[in-house]
Structure formats: structure tokens, C-alpha cells
Short mmCIF file of C-alpha atoms in Angstrom, two decimals:
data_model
loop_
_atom_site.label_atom_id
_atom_site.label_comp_id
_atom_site.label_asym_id
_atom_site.label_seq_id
_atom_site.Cartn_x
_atom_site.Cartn_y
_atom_site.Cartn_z
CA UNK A 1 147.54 205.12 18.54
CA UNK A 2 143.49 204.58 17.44
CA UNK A 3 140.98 206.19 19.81
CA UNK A 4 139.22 204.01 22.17
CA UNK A 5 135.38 203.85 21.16
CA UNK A 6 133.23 205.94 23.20
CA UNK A 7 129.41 205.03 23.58
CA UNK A 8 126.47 207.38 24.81
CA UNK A 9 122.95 205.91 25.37
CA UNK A 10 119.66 207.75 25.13
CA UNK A 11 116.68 207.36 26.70
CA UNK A 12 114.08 208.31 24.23
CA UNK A 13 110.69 209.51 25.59
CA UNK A 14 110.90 212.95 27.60
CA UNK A 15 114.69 212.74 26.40
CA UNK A 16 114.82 213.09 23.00
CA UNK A 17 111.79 214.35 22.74
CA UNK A 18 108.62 215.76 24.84
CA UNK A 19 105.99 212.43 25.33
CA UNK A 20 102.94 214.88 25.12
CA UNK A 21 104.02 214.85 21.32
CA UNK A 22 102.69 210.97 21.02
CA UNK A 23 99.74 211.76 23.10
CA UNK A 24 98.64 214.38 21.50
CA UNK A 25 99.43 212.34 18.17
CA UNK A 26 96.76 209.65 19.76
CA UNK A 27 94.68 211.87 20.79
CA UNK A 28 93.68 213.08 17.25
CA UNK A 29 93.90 209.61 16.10
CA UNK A 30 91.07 208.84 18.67
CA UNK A 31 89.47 212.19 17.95
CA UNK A 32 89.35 211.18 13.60
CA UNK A 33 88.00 207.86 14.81
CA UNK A 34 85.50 208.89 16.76
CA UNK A 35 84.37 211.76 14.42
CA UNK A 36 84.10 209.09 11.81
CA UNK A 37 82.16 206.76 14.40
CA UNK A 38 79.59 209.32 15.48
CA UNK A 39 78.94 211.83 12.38
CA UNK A 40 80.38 214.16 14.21
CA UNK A 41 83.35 216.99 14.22
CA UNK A 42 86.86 215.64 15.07
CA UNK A 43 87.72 219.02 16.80
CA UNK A 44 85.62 219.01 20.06
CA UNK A 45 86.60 215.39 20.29
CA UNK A 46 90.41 216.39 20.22
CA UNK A 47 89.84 219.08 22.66
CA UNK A 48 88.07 217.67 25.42
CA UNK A 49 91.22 215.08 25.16
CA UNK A 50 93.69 217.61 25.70
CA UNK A 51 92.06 219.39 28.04
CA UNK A 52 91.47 216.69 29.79
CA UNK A 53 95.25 215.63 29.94
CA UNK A 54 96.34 218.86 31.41
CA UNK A 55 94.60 217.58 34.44
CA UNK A 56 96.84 214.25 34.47
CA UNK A 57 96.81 211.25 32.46
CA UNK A 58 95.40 208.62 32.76
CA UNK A 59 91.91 208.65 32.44
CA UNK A 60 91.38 211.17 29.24
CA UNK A 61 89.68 208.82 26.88
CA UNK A 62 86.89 207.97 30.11
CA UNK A 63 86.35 211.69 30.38
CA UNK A 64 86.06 212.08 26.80
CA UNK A 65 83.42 209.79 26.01
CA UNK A 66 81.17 210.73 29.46
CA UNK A 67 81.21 214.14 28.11
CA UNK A 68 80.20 213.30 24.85
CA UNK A 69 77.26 210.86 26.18
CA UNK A 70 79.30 207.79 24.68
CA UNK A 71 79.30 204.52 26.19
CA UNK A 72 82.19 203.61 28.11
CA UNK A 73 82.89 200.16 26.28
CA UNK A 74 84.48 201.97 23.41
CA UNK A 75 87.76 202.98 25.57
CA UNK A 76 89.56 199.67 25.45
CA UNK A 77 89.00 200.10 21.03
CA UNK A 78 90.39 203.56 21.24
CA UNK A 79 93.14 202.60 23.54
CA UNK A 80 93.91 200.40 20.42
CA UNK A 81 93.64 203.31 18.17
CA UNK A 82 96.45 205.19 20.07
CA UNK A 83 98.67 202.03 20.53
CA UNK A 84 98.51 201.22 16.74
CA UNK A 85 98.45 204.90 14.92
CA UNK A 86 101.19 206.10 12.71
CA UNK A 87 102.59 208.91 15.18
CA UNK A 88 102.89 212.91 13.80
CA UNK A 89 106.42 213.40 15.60
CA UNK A 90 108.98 215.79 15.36
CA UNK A 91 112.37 215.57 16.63
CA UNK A 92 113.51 219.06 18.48
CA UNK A 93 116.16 220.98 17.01
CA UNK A 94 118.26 220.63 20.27
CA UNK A 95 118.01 217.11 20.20
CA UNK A 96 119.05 216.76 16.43
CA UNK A 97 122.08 219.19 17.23
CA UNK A 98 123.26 217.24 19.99
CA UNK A 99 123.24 213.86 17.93
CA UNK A 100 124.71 215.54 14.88
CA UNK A 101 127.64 217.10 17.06
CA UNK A 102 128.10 213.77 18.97
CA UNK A 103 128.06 211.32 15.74
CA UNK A 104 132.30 211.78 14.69
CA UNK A 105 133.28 210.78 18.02
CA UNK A 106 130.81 208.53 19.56
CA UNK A 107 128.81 205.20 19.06
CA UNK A 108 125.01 206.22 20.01
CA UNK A 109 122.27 204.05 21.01
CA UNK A 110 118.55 204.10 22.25
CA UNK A 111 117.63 202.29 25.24
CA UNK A 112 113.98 202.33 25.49
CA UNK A 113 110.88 200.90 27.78
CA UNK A 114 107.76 200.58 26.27
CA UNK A 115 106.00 198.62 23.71
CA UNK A 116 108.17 197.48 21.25
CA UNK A 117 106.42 198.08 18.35
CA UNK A 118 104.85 201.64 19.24
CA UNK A 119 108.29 202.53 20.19
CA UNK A 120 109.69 201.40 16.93
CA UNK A 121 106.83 203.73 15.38
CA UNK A 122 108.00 206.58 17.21
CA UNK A 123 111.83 205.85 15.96
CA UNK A 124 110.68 206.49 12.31
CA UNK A 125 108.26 209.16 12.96
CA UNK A 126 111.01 211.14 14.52
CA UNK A 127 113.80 210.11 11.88
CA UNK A 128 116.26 208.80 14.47
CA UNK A 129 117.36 205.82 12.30
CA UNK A 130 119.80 207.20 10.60
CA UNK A 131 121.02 208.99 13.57
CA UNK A 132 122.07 206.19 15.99
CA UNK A 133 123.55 202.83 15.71
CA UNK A 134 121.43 200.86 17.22
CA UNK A 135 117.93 201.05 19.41
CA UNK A 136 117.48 198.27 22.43
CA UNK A 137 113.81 197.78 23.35
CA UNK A 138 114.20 197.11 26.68
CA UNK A 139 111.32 195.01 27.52
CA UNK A 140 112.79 192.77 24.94
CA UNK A 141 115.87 191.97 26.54
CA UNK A 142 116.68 189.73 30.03
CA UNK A 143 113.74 188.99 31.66
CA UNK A 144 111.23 191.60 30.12
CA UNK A 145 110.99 193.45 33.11
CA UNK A 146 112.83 196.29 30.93
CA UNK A 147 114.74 199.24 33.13
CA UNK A 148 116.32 199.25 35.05
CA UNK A 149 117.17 196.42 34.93
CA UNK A 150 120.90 195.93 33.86
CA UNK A 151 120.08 194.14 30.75
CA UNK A 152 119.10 196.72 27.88
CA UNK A 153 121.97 198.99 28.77
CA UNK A 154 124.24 195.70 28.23
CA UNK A 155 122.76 194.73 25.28
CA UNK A 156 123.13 197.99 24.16
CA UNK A 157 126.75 198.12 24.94
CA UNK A 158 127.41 194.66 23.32
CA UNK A 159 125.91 195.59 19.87
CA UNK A 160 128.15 199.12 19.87
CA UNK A 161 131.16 196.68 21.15
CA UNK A 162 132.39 199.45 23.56
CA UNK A 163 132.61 198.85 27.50
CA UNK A 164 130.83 200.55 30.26
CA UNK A 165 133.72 202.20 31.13
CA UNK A 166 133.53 204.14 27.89
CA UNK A 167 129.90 204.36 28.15
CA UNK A 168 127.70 207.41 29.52
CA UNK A 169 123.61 207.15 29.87
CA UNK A 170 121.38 210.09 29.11
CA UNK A 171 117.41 210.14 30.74
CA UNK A 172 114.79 211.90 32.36
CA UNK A 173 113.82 209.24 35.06
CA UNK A 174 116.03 208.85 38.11
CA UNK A 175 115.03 205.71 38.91
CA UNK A 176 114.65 203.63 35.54
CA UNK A 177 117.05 205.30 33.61
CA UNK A 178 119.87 206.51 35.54
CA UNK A 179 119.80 203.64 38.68
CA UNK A 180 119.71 201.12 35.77
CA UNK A 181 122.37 202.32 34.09
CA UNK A 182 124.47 202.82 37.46
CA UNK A 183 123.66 199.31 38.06
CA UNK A 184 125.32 198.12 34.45
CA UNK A 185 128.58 200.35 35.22
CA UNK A 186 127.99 203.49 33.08
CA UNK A 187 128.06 207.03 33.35
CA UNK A 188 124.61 208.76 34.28
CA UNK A 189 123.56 212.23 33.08
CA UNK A 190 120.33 213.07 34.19
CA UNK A 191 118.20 215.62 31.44
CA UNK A 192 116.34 216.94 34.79
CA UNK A 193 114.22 220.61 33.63
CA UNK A 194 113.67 221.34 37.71
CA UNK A 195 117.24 221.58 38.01
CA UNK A 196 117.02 218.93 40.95
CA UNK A 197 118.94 216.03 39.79
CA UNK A 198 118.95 212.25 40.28
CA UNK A 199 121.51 210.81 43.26
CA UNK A 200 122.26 208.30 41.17
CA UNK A 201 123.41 210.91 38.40
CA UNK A 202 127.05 212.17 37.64
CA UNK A 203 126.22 215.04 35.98
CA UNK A 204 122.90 216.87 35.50
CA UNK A 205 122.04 219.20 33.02
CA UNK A 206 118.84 221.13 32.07
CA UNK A 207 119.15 221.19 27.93
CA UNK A 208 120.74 218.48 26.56
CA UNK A 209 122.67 221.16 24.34
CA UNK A 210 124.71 220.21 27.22
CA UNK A 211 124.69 216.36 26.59
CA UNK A 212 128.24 216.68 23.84
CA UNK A 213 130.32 218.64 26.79
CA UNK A 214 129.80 217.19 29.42
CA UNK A 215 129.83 213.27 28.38
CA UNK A 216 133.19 214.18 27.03
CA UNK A 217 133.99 215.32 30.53
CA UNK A 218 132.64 212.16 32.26
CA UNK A 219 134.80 210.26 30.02
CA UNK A 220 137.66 211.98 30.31
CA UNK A 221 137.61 212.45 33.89
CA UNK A 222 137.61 208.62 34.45
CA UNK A 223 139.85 207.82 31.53
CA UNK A 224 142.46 210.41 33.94
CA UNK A 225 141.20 208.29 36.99
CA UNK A 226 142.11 205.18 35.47
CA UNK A 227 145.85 206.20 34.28
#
């Protein structure tokens, strides 16, 4: 008798791989840009940016140009720098373990918030195409509200054709990630480095080398519930 299909979804930023990547990324977009703009080095630019982050985000590119003496009008054009460059990503080995070991036996998908298109460019910066079956923008599904709402992880479901009862969610954010995924019937692992994890999780795990084991466990464990 065939296998039932088995679907995990990923969340992608801070799950797959660390978001500082892309910002750093932007950040020596905006540092080229302004070194071209002001005659200037690139690497003091690029600096004062990270620097700057490590305090929070949010407000790097205003720091940057008061320190340099540039006038603050410039920040919405080099928000547009960061939102538009061709991210330098790489895609950790854990993460490309855990999708290699989970590809025979599962259908894989990216659920995703964010701008489309930037998220797209982070998809083929990181090579993930050929790794999953599908991605879902989220923002592009339902209403646009994105998670959690319970649309993107259906959508996501509908295009692997496998039903949230055979369906676990991986992600870093308790709320967006694994309440919206709760909400559309699935599984929830939360990837949670404190070790504190998510009420609305299942299963928490600090690596997600431990993603492949324990999904399998999830889904057998209800698969024994439901007999």
C-alpha cells in the first residue's frame, strides 16, 4: 500500500537562514552606493552600518548618514538600494542537510512574509529552488495581511496536495509562524535558540539538525492517534 504524502513547511528568514545575512548584504549595497555618491571609501560607510545595527535595527541608515555629515533626505533612496540589491546569501550547512535528508520522504515548501519580490531574491541567492517544491509569499495570498493568517499555510498545502494532518510547520516566531500554522491545522515546531519555546508549538528544538526526527515523530504520533 503507497505512502501517504507527508508535507513540512519552512519559514525562511531566521529559519533557514540568519536575517543579519540580508542586512548586512544591504548594508554594503548602501555602503558601494554611497562611496560612489560621495568620493569616498565604501568601508567606513559599511562599518558605521553594522555597528550601528548591533545596537538594534531600525534606524542604521539615519545614524549612518548624521555621522557622516550627510543629509537626511537620502535615507528613503538607500532604503531603495537595500530593497532592490541582488543579495550575497549563503545557505548554512545545517539547513542544506536537513532539506537534503528530508527531500525522499517529504513534500517541502516555503511559507514566507515579506516583500514578495525581495523575498524571491533571497530564494535564488540562497539556492533553495531546487530544494523545495514550492514557495508561498504570504502577503500574496487571502487578504494580504500575510501570517498568520491561515491562508499561506493553505495555499501552501493545496499546491503540495497533502492535508494538514500530514503537514508539520517549522519557524522562529511564535506568534506569526507557529499560531498561524496552529490556526490552519498543522503541526508546529518552533526553531527557538533560547531554548524557551512557543505555547503554540508541539515540539521545539534548538538546531534544526533536529527538524528530520522529530517531524517524523509528530507525524507518526498522530498518524497512531488517528488509528
Amino acid at each position: 500500500m503507497p505512502r501517504e504524502p507527508r508535507a513540512i513547511l519552512f519559514d525562511l528568514d531566521d529559519t533557514l537562514y540568519p536575517l543579519r545575512q540580508f542586512v548586512l548584504s544591504g548594508f554594503r549595497e548602501v555602503a558601494r552606493h554611497l562611496a560612489e555618491a560621495t568620493g569616498r571609501d565604501e568601508r567606513p560607510f559599511y562599518l558605521a552600518l553594522a555597528r550601528a545595527s548591533r545596537r538594534g535595527r531600525g534606524r542604521e541608515l539615519q545614524a549612518c548618514v548624521r555621522r557622516f555629515g550627510l543629509p537626511v533626505d537620502l535615507v528613503p533612496g538607500l532604503i531603495d538600494v537595500i530593497r532592490g540589491h541582488r543579495p550575497s546569501l549563503r545557505l548554512p550547512s545545517a539547513s542544506a542537510h536537513a532539506l537534503r535528508a528530508l527531500r525522499p520522504g517529504w513534500r517541502i515548501a516555503i511559507v514566507t512574509n515579506g516583500v514578495p519580490e525581495i523575498q524571491a531574491r533571497k530564494i535564488v541567492a540562497l539556492g533553495l529552488g531546487a530544494a523545495v517544491d514550492t514557495v508561498v509569499f504570504a502577503t500574496a495570498c487571502g487578504t494580504g495581511a500575510g501570517k498568520p493568517a491561515r491562508e499561506p499555510f493553505l495555499e501552501a498545502l493545496h499546491r503540495l496536495d497533502v492535508p494538514a494532518s500530514r503537514a508539520v510547520f517549522v519557524g522562529d516566531d511564535g506568534r506569526c509562524d507557529l499560531l498561524g500554522a496552529v490556526r490552519a491545522g498543522l503541526r508546529a515546531i518552533h526553531l527557538t535558540r533560547t531554548g524557551v519555546t512557543s505555547p503554540w508549538a508541539d515540539a521545539g528544538v534548538r538546531s534544526i539538525a533536529a527538524v528530520p526526527f522529530v517531524a517524523s515523530t509528530l507525524i507518526e504520533r498522530q498518524r497512531i492517534h488517528a488509528a
